[in-house]
Amino acid sequence: MPNRPAAVLSAAALAASLAAIVTPGAAAADCHPDARDLVVTYQPVDHTVADAQYHRARLTIDNRDGRCALGSGGWAMRFNAVRRPAAVLDGAAGDTARAQLAAQGLAITRADDARSGDFYTLEPADGFEAVAPGERRAIDVNFELWAVHKSDAPAGWTVSFGGGRPSWVPAKALLDPADPKQTTAFSGDHRPVQTAASRYAENTARRLDLTLRQSIVPQPLSAAASGGTVAVGGGSRVSAPGPLRGEAAYLRSALDDVTAGRGAPVSLAVDPKLDVDRDGKADAEGYTLTADGGGVRITGTDRAGVLYGVQTLRQLVPAGAYAAAAKGRRPATVDVPRARISDAPLFGYRGLQIDVGRHFETRQTIEKFLDLMSFTKLNRLHLGLTNDEGWRLQIPGLPELTGFGSRREFDLRETGALHQGMGSADDLRPGDGISGKASGATEANLGRAPAYQGFEQGTLNFVGKGSGFYSVQDFEEILRYAAERHIEVVPELNFPAHARAAVQSMERRYQRTHDSAYRLLDPADTSRHTSVQYYTDNLANPCLPGTYAFLDKVASEVAKMYERAGAPLNRLNLGGDEPPGPPGGWWSGSPACRKAPDTAGKSGEELKELFFTRWNGIAHKYAPATSGWEDITDPDRSFRLKGFTPLPWQNVWGWGREDWAYRFANEGTPVILAHATNLYMDLAYGKDPDEPGYYWAAYVDEKSTFGYQPFDVYANATEDRWGNPITPNPAWTKLTPEGRKNILGLEAQLWAENGKAPGIREYQAFPKLLGVAERAWNRDTPAPDRMDAAWNVFSNTLGQKTFPLLSFYKPVGLRGTGVNYRVPPPGAKISEGTLSANVRDPGLAVEYSTDGVDWRPYTAPVRAGAYALARTRSADGRTSRISPVGVPAWQGGAAYRAGALVRHQGELFRATRGGSGKEPGRETGHWALLQ
């Protein structure tokens, strides 16, 4: 059947049914509805049924097929869910949920043979009544914990009949922000949902006239404009000594992207004794930039410093020139201010972690991020190449890692690929065992082109690269591209937990070859454990020689790729986070561990330490330094690894690890800060159901990253993730002056559970990453009592300078322009019919409408009537999500005039015809959904 939107199919099916004179309920027993006409809607409806244990959700099966019923048996719907259906749980909660479903003639079980992960089956049981053609059936289902964001919804729905091939079932998530039962996770959740009114109160920044120094991100040590400008262009003569030919080529390319003519000359030089802060010592990665009548001169302490001077010069180019170039109208030259700028970083390690295991990203996407990192003076890409859900790097000699471990399919037995996970298989492409998927992102998004300025329904409908890997050539090209920008790529090979893709790939290799040389599991191991993501078979066994042979093989092949690329492998990340279950349970049932002389009698914790000692030793054969997550070395234990740097991450207030970073540093262990409360960019921007992302540690926005205190993280401990005020515990270890020397730097984390498209990744990262860059580079970290004033400046910088640049940003050496940064929804309120609106970042434009069709610029309070809409517009014309103000909730049975606006189930609608009492979102032709 051709790919058509569900509404069109529904109409076509209805017409066919009328033509055949088939009445509802008269369908033959073997008549099955078209999968695209079975629309599934998920909505959490009550978080009070079991405080903090589980919530009641409503699954609505809307049978829009006009001919066939969804029968009383012989079908199965499958889906992924980040919240486990309570019916698969043990104990009273599971019993209650199973009885709840049985009363409706349904059952939910794990879908895959391994019963490992987030994959489930919904199917009829005794007493299920067929869902007739045109019927909408509401089903009550309990899910564990809570779901207060739409991105918590089940995803990747399919249906199969009689055990046949599964087909895509369109899915949708609803969540009404006005209903406390839907938005309050449990009794201890006191964080309000963000609204237009709350944003209006929070948007306190007033427009400022920015100095030159304040116009650059991250802010330099000093920047003084001397008056006038200097014209530079793509044809400007760039002089540089031989060792700087790469930086010179980068500059020429960057200028040529924007301008077409000849301008003043630019010279590049290195002065290894450059002391920009005048403390008597050379400043690594420092630079000076001088623009005057003689042209532009950039001098760096080293080559990296020169490139950072070039990046500052790129920021001095007016945004209008980038805009003109993006439209194919490059000016001959551009004017940059005459000035002298001196700069050097706070930290030597300024990192970004990108997870490509949970969802893959192409080489082009990674390279764009690399150029943006260089633009903001970040210098370490921590690339998460492996995880439970995918292995993403070709390793010569181990074809199963990519032939099996890089692929996700509808494969319940996992004979040829990992089963679908996190709502995705092979994106919208065919060939992954799922038929009838949407033909593109618009169809997957239920007929609306996704803007990725918030949650999109397409992310429930198989949008997401569950499959994919980098060939050896791809990876070497990434390394070269990074090295040109003085960015070191730190590969992460995550073991022994989060290793399911590797473990199961090597098991398939053993099954094929009967060669145990690289086998990672003991088949006789009876240990039982469940990971955070519900995997039960994701641990590599530390008692098998194959485990260490495998790690050595992989690390050696990775090292060869670095060598061929001419890139330094200075650090290898060992992984090591979140081993599942209590320590005593790790490998306790493994005969291999009981029999081996060096492991017999050892506890789970001792086996873990043995594993990391050997893994660290292997890694040091190929890299002079190693790092990994804090889970590897507990500050309360004596176990430490040679040449190893932990990344403390789990500092959630009240969880007990708040001070681990400082305890490590004070004892003399070098540390890279990765605190989740401020540096996890995949966490949602705020409590708004339409903000994609998790919120397990905190809500994180650019104010969180900008306000981070690397040397006094407790100053950030003002409230917990549920909005409850907290006071730092006086027993938490304070960072000493000597300990401060062991803070190597900090690293932002961009995990990929919700990062299902490049637009989402960019939305999650920008502007948060700009705050990270500020704290990693800028030596002037404002004290807590100065942070509000500093934030006021920074928000002006974003709105007036940085966002316009990013709107038309051209990555050097890549196609395309622009960054999908988050355009913040405006604040707004109505008082006596007058609309007042504001925006978080002064410089961004605000628009308003009273009908959702005609939009006007907002410049001052304006008469609007009882309700209005507001939105923010960026320099490139993209708009934020709409902020409704005073729009009433839909009332059943009421007649609405054409053009009337209503809210319903958390969505915004405009009546397209008068006199309609039809329910919005249910009937076509009566209401239009507004973005």
mmCIF file of C-alpha atoms in Angstrom, residues 266-528:
data_model
loop_
_atom_site.group_PDB
_atom_site.id
_atom_site.type_symbol
_atom_site.label_atom_id
_atom_site.label_comp_id
_atom_site.label_asym_id
_atom_site.label_seq_id
_atom_site.Cartn_x
_atom_site.Cartn_y
_atom_site.Cartn_z
ATOM 1 C CA VAL A 266 46.075 38.747 8.170
ATOM 2 C CA SER A 267 49.227 37.346 9.760
ATOM 3 C CA LEU A 268 49.544 34.336 12.029
ATOM 4 C CA ALA A 269 52.457 33.631 14.346
ATOM 5 C CA VAL A 270 53.513 31.545 17.341
ATOM 6 C CA ASP A 271 55.308 32.912 20.376
ATOM 7 C CA PRO A 272 55.922 30.047 22.824
ATOM 8 C CA LYS A 273 56.672 32.590 25.578
ATOM 9 C CA LEU A 274 53.386 34.442 25.150
ATOM 10 C CA ASP A 275 52.193 35.553 28.596
ATOM 11 C CA VAL A 276 48.754 37.040 28.103
ATOM 12 C CA ASP A 277 47.890 37.344 31.785
ATOM 13 C CA ARG A 278 51.327 38.768 32.667
ATOM 14 C CA ASP A 279 52.012 36.404 35.533
ATOM 15 C CA GLY A 280 55.503 35.592 34.316
ATOM 16 C CA LYS A 281 54.561 32.242 32.731
ATOM 17 C CA ALA A 282 53.571 31.299 29.202
ATOM 18 C CA ASP A 283 49.855 30.560 28.778
ATOM 19 C CA ALA A 284 49.143 27.357 26.883
ATOM 20 C CA GLU A 285 46.499 27.851 24.173
ATOM 21 C CA GLY A 286 46.609 31.611 24.732
ATOM 22 C CA TYR A 287 46.545 34.199 21.965
ATOM 23 C CA THR A 288 46.466 37.874 21.170
ATOM 24 C CA LEU A 289 44.512 39.404 18.310
ATOM 25 C CA THR A 290 45.256 42.893 17.050
ATOM 26 C CA ALA A 291 43.219 44.591 14.334
ATOM 27 C CA ASP A 292 44.411 48.004 13.172
ATOM 28 C CA GLY A 293 45.400 49.919 10.079
ATOM 29 C CA GLY A 294 47.994 47.305 9.240
ATOM 30 C CA GLY A 295 45.476 44.473 9.138
ATOM 31 C CA VAL A 296 44.892 41.652 11.589
ATOM 32 C CA ARG A 297 47.654 39.910 13.548
ATOM 33 C CA ILE A 298 47.045 36.767 15.579
ATOM 34 C CA THR A 299 49.795 35.395 17.804
ATOM 35 C CA GLY A 300 49.363 32.212 19.786
ATOM 36 C CA THR A 301 51.422 30.526 22.455
ATOM 37 C CA ASP A 302 51.038 27.426 20.320
ATOM 38 C CA ARG A 303 49.177 26.338 17.216
ATOM 39 C CA ALA A 304 45.984 25.777 19.196
ATOM 40 C CA GLY A 305 46.172 29.332 20.510
ATOM 41 C CA VAL A 306 46.456 30.631 16.962
ATOM 42 C CA LEU A 307 43.331 28.738 15.940
ATOM 43 C CA TYR A 308 41.423 30.143 18.926
ATOM 44 C CA GLY A 309 42.410 33.615 17.769
ATOM 45 C CA VAL A 310 40.997 32.709 14.368
ATOM 46 C CA GLN A 311 37.746 31.598 16.032
ATOM 47 C CA THR A 312 37.497 34.922 17.839
ATOM 48 C CA LEU A 313 37.999 36.686 14.518
ATOM 49 C CA ARG A 314 35.111 34.639 13.099
ATOM 50 C CA GLN A 315 32.911 35.934 15.924
ATOM 51 C CA LEU A 316 33.897 39.523 15.101
ATOM 52 C CA VAL A 317 32.409 39.166 11.614
ATOM 53 C CA PRO A 318 28.940 40.799 11.615
ATOM 54 C CA ALA A 319 26.033 38.369 11.623
ATOM 55 C CA GLY A 320 24.588 40.151 8.600
ATOM 56 C CA ALA A 321 27.531 38.978 6.511
ATOM 57 C CA TYR A 322 26.886 35.369 7.465
ATOM 58 C CA ALA A 323 23.216 35.858 6.622
ATOM 59 C CA ALA A 324 24.038 37.317 3.219
ATOM 60 C CA ALA A 325 26.484 34.498 2.472
ATOM 61 C CA ALA A 326 23.900 31.882 3.448
ATOM 62 C CA LYS A 327 21.579 33.411 0.842
ATOM 63 C CA GLY A 328 24.287 33.267 -1.822
ATOM 64 C CA ARG A 329 25.167 36.965 -1.669
ATOM 65 C CA ARG A 330 28.659 37.082 -0.175
ATOM 66 C CA PRO A 331 29.884 40.639 0.363
ATOM 67 C CA ALA A 332 33.290 41.560 -1.019
ATOM 68 C CA THR A 333 34.681 42.226 2.449
ATOM 69 C CA VAL A 334 33.456 42.454 6.018
ATOM 70 C CA ASP A 335 34.345 45.039 8.642
ATOM 71 C CA VAL A 336 35.666 43.866 11.976
ATOM 72 C CA PRO A 337 36.376 46.309 14.819
ATOM 73 C CA ARG A 338 39.834 47.687 15.375
ATOM 74 C CA ALA A 339 40.779 46.152 18.681
ATOM 75 C CA ARG A 340 43.281 44.314 20.811
ATOM 76 C CA ILE A 341 42.182 41.064 22.428
ATOM 77 C CA SER A 342 44.188 38.902 24.837
ATOM 78 C CA ASP A 343 42.980 35.521 25.971
ATOM 79 C CA ALA A 344 43.863 32.199 27.589
ATOM 80 C CA PRO A 345 41.781 29.379 29.058
ATOM 81 C CA LEU A 346 40.919 28.441 32.617
ATOM 82 C CA PHE A 347 41.101 24.678 32.033
ATOM 83 C CA GLY A 348 43.268 22.602 29.746
ATOM 84 C CA TYR A 349 40.524 20.005 29.343
ATOM 85 C CA ARG A 350 37.306 21.438 27.882
ATOM 86 C CA GLY A 351 35.154 18.572 26.736
ATOM 87 C CA LEU A 352 31.953 17.387 25.145
ATOM 88 C CA GLN A 353 30.789 13.785 25.292
ATOM 89 C CA ILE A 354 28.570 12.614 22.443
ATOM 90 C CA ASP A 355 26.881 9.246 22.837
ATOM 91 C CA VAL A 356 26.369 7.482 19.508
ATOM 92 C CA GLY A 357 25.623 4.082 21.052
ATOM 93 C CA ARG A 358 21.983 4.660 21.997
ATOM 94 C CA HIS A 359 21.316 6.457 18.718
ATOM 95 C CA PHE A 360 23.859 6.780 15.949
ATOM 96 C CA GLU A 361 24.937 10.007 14.301
ATOM 97 C CA THR A 362 26.602 10.322 10.922
ATOM 98 C CA ARG A 363 30.149 11.421 10.369
ATOM 99 C CA GLN A 364 28.839 14.714 8.977
ATOM 100 C CA THR A 365 26.902 15.437 12.170
ATOM 101 C CA ILE A 366 29.936 14.694 14.344
ATOM 102 C CA GLU A 367 32.133 16.891 12.175
ATOM 103 C CA LYS A 368 29.675 19.765 12.465
ATOM 104 C CA PHE A 369 29.796 19.424 16.235
ATOM 105 C CA LEU A 370 33.595 19.386 16.073
ATOM 106 C CA ASP A 371 33.658 22.677 14.188
ATOM 107 C CA LEU A 372 31.196 24.191 16.645
ATOM 108 C CA MET A 373 33.369 22.956 19.508
ATOM 109 C CA SER A 374 36.369 24.693 18.020
ATOM 110 C CA PHE A 375 34.282 27.828 17.455
ATOM 111 C CA THR A 376 33.553 27.884 21.202
ATOM 112 C CA LYS A 377 37.112 26.838 22.153
ATOM 113 C CA LEU A 378 36.368 23.321 23.410
ATOM 114 C CA ASN A 379 39.181 20.851 22.818
ATOM 115 C CA ARG A 380 38.127 17.298 23.769
ATOM 116 C CA LEU A 381 35.485 15.168 22.069
ATOM 117 C CA HIS A 382 34.685 12.191 24.268
ATOM 118 C CA LEU A 383 33.018 9.887 21.750
ATOM 119 C CA GLY A 384 30.861 7.148 23.271
ATOM 120 C CA LEU A 385 31.298 4.477 20.605
ATOM 121 C CA THR A 386 29.791 1.532 22.472
ATOM 122 C CA ASN A 387 26.808 0.859 24.681
ATOM 123 C CA ASP A 388 24.149 -1.746 25.310
ATOM 124 C CA GLU A 389 22.118 -0.542 22.344
ATOM 125 C CA GLY A 390 24.823 -0.385 19.700
ATOM 126 C CA TRP A 391 28.477 -0.842 18.720
ATOM 127 C CA ARG A 392 29.464 1.941 16.345
ATOM 128 C CA LEU A 393 33.010 1.346 15.073
ATOM 129 C CA GLN A 394 34.266 -1.136 12.512
ATOM 130 C CA ILE A 395 36.983 -3.353 13.989
ATOM 131 C CA PRO A 396 38.929 -5.351 11.391
ATOM 132 C CA GLY A 397 38.773 -9.059 12.198
ATOM 133 C CA LEU A 398 35.582 -8.801 14.251
ATOM 134 C CA PRO A 399 32.832 -8.338 11.648
ATOM 135 C CA GLU A 400 30.067 -9.339 14.081
ATOM 136 C CA LEU A 401 30.511 -6.080 16.006
ATOM 137 C CA THR A 402 29.077 -4.136 13.092
ATOM 138 C CA GLY A 403 27.286 -6.935 11.263
ATOM 139 C CA PHE A 404 25.223 -7.676 14.366
ATOM 140 C CA GLY A 405 26.003 -5.194 17.139
ATOM 141 C CA SER A 406 25.538 -1.993 15.134
ATOM 142 C CA ARG A 407 22.094 -3.024 13.870
ATOM 143 C CA ARG A 408 18.646 -2.921 15.435
ATOM 144 C CA GLU A 409 15.761 -4.751 13.814
ATOM 145 C CA PHE A 410 12.452 -6.352 14.630
ATOM 146 C CA ASP A 411 14.171 -9.589 15.582
ATOM 147 C CA LEU A 412 12.676 -11.146 18.698
ATOM 148 C CA ARG A 413 15.277 -13.923 18.784
ATOM 149 C CA GLU A 414 18.112 -11.552 17.854
ATOM 150 C CA THR A 415 19.539 -13.944 15.311
ATOM 151 C CA GLY A 416 20.840 -11.256 12.965
ATOM 152 C CA ALA A 417 20.636 -8.008 14.924
ATOM 153 C CA LEU A 418 19.811 -6.506 18.284
ATOM 154 C CA HIS A 419 16.081 -6.106 18.784
ATOM 155 C CA GLN A 420 14.525 -2.682 18.383
ATOM 156 C CA GLY A 421 15.155 -0.468 21.387
ATOM 157 C CA MET A 422 14.372 3.014 22.605
ATOM 158 C CA GLY A 423 11.675 3.318 19.955
ATOM 159 C CA SER A 424 13.911 2.819 16.951
ATOM 160 C CA ALA A 425 15.338 0.208 14.648
ATOM 161 C CA ASP A 426 16.853 1.399 11.348
ATOM 162 C CA ASP A 427 15.230 4.836 11.386
ATOM 163 C CA LEU A 428 12.585 5.219 8.643
ATOM 164 C CA ARG A 429 14.484 3.044 6.198
ATOM 165 C CA PRO A 430 13.116 -0.335 5.058
ATOM 166 C CA GLY A 431 14.864 -3.623 5.635
ATOM 167 C CA ASP A 432 14.682 -3.853 9.428
ATOM 168 C CA GLY A 433 11.741 -6.243 9.573
ATOM 169 C CA ILE A 434 9.088 -3.552 10.045
ATOM 170 C CA SER A 435 6.779 -2.859 7.140
ATOM 171 C CA GLY A 436 4.776 0.199 6.269
ATOM 172 C CA LYS A 437 6.858 2.762 8.125
ATOM 173 C CA ALA A 438 6.410 6.436 7.359
ATOM 174 C CA SER A 439 8.057 7.564 4.148
ATOM 175 C CA GLY A 440 9.630 10.599 5.786
ATOM 176 C CA ALA A 441 9.893 12.691 8.926
ATOM 177 C CA THR A 442 6.727 14.641 8.141
ATOM 178 C CA GLU A 443 4.588 11.536 7.834
ATOM 179 C CA ALA A 444 6.174 10.043 10.953
ATOM 180 C CA ASN A 445 5.283 13.291 12.698
ATOM 181 C CA LEU A 446 1.640 12.646 11.802
ATOM 182 C CA GLY A 447 1.532 15.067 8.908
ATOM 183 C CA ARG A 448 3.520 17.992 10.316
ATOM 184 C CA ALA A 449 7.086 18.831 9.297
ATOM 185 C CA PRO A 450 9.128 18.566 12.515
ATOM 186 C CA ALA A 451 10.806 21.769 13.662
ATOM 187 C CA TYR A 452 12.645 20.099 16.549
ATOM 188 C CA GLN A 453 11.888 23.055 18.787
ATOM 189 C CA GLY A 454 10.492 20.721 21.392
ATOM 190 C CA PHE A 455 8.898 17.289 21.475
ATOM 191 C CA GLU A 456 7.852 15.882 18.108
ATOM 192 C CA GLN A 457 5.496 12.918 17.679
ATOM 193 C CA GLY A 458 7.824 11.483 15.035
ATOM 194 C CA THR A 459 10.207 10.412 17.790
ATOM 195 C CA LEU A 460 7.572 7.863 18.813
ATOM 196 C CA ASN A 461 7.249 6.643 15.226
ATOM 197 C CA PHE A 462 10.680 5.163 14.456
ATOM 198 C CA VAL A 463 12.570 8.399 13.828
ATOM 199 C CA GLY A 464 16.027 7.624 15.230
ATOM 200 C CA LYS A 465 19.157 5.927 13.943
ATOM 201 C CA GLY A 466 19.108 2.721 15.930
ATOM 202 C CA SER A 467 21.458 1.251 13.342
ATOM 203 C CA GLY A 468 24.722 2.562 11.963
ATOM 204 C CA PHE A 469 28.490 2.549 12.431
ATOM 205 C CA TYR A 470 31.655 4.312 11.354
ATOM 206 C CA SER A 471 33.840 2.469 8.910
ATOM 207 C CA VAL A 472 37.564 2.594 9.557
ATOM 208 C CA GLN A 473 37.799 5.293 6.871
ATOM 209 C CA ASP A 474 34.946 7.289 8.411
ATOM 210 C CA PHE A 475 36.569 7.247 11.818
ATOM 211 C CA GLU A 476 39.970 8.231 10.496
ATOM 212 C CA GLU A 477 38.372 11.150 8.668
ATOM 213 C CA ILE A 478 36.699 12.240 11.916
ATOM 214 C CA LEU A 479 40.076 12.091 13.632
ATOM 215 C CA ARG A 480 41.717 14.199 10.931
ATOM 216 C CA TYR A 481 38.915 16.743 10.968
ATOM 217 C CA ALA A 482 39.217 16.995 14.745
ATOM 218 C CA ALA A 483 43.006 17.277 14.692
ATOM 219 C CA GLU A 484 42.795 20.187 12.246
ATOM 220 C CA ARG A 485 40.776 21.961 14.950
ATOM 221 C CA HIS A 486 43.135 20.932 17.775
ATOM 222 C CA ILE A 487 40.491 18.691 19.280
ATOM 223 C CA GLU A 488 41.548 15.386 20.735
ATOM 224 C CA VAL A 489 39.051 12.576 20.303
ATOM 225 C CA VAL A 490 38.811 10.403 23.416
ATOM 226 C CA PRO A 491 37.225 7.067 22.431
ATOM 227 C CA GLU A 492 35.085 5.352 25.047
ATOM 228 C CA LEU A 493 34.875 1.558 25.013
ATOM 229 C CA ASN A 494 32.397 0.976 27.817
ATOM 230 C CA PHE A 495 32.987 -2.162 29.897
ATOM 231 C CA PRO A 496 32.168 -4.353 31.753
ATOM 232 C CA ALA A 497 28.562 -3.077 32.000
ATOM 233 C CA HIS A 498 26.639 -1.265 29.252
ATOM 234 C CA ALA A 499 28.343 -3.826 27.026
ATOM 235 C CA ARG A 500 25.393 -5.775 25.657
ATOM 236 C CA ALA A 501 26.085 -4.993 21.983
ATOM 237 C CA ALA A 502 29.631 -6.327 22.337
ATOM 238 C CA VAL A 503 28.731 -9.299 24.545
ATOM 239 C CA GLN A 504 25.976 -10.490 22.251
ATOM 240 C CA SER A 505 27.999 -9.844 19.088
ATOM 241 C CA MET A 506 30.834 -12.011 20.351
ATOM 242 C CA GLU A 507 28.338 -14.681 21.365
ATOM 243 C CA ARG A 508 27.072 -14.722 17.761
ATOM 244 C CA ARG A 509 30.699 -15.027 16.643
ATOM 245 C CA TYR A 510 31.145 -18.028 18.949
ATOM 246 C CA GLN A 511 27.957 -19.628 17.650
ATOM 247 C CA ARG A 512 29.205 -19.180 14.086
ATOM 248 C CA THR A 513 32.831 -20.235 14.544
ATOM 249 C CA HIS A 514 32.879 -22.227 17.822
ATOM 250 C CA ASP A 515 35.971 -20.172 18.616
ATOM 251 C CA SER A 516 35.929 -18.840 22.183
ATOM 252 C CA ALA A 517 38.971 -16.576 21.692
ATOM 253 C CA TYR A 518 36.858 -13.430 22.079
ATOM 254 C CA ARG A 519 33.896 -14.785 24.009
ATOM 255 C CA LEU A 520 32.680 -12.356 26.686
ATOM 256 C CA LEU A 521 30.126 -14.372 28.650
ATOM 257 C CA ASP A 522 30.128 -17.562 30.653
ATOM 258 C CA PRO A 523 27.100 -19.544 29.370
ATOM 259 C CA ALA A 524 26.824 -21.370 32.692
ATOM 260 C CA ASP A 525 26.672 -18.146 34.732
ATOM 261 C CA THR A 526 23.470 -18.152 36.812
ATOM 262 C CA SER A 527 23.966 -14.631 38.194
ATOM 263 C CA ARG A 528 20.855 -12.470 37.943
#
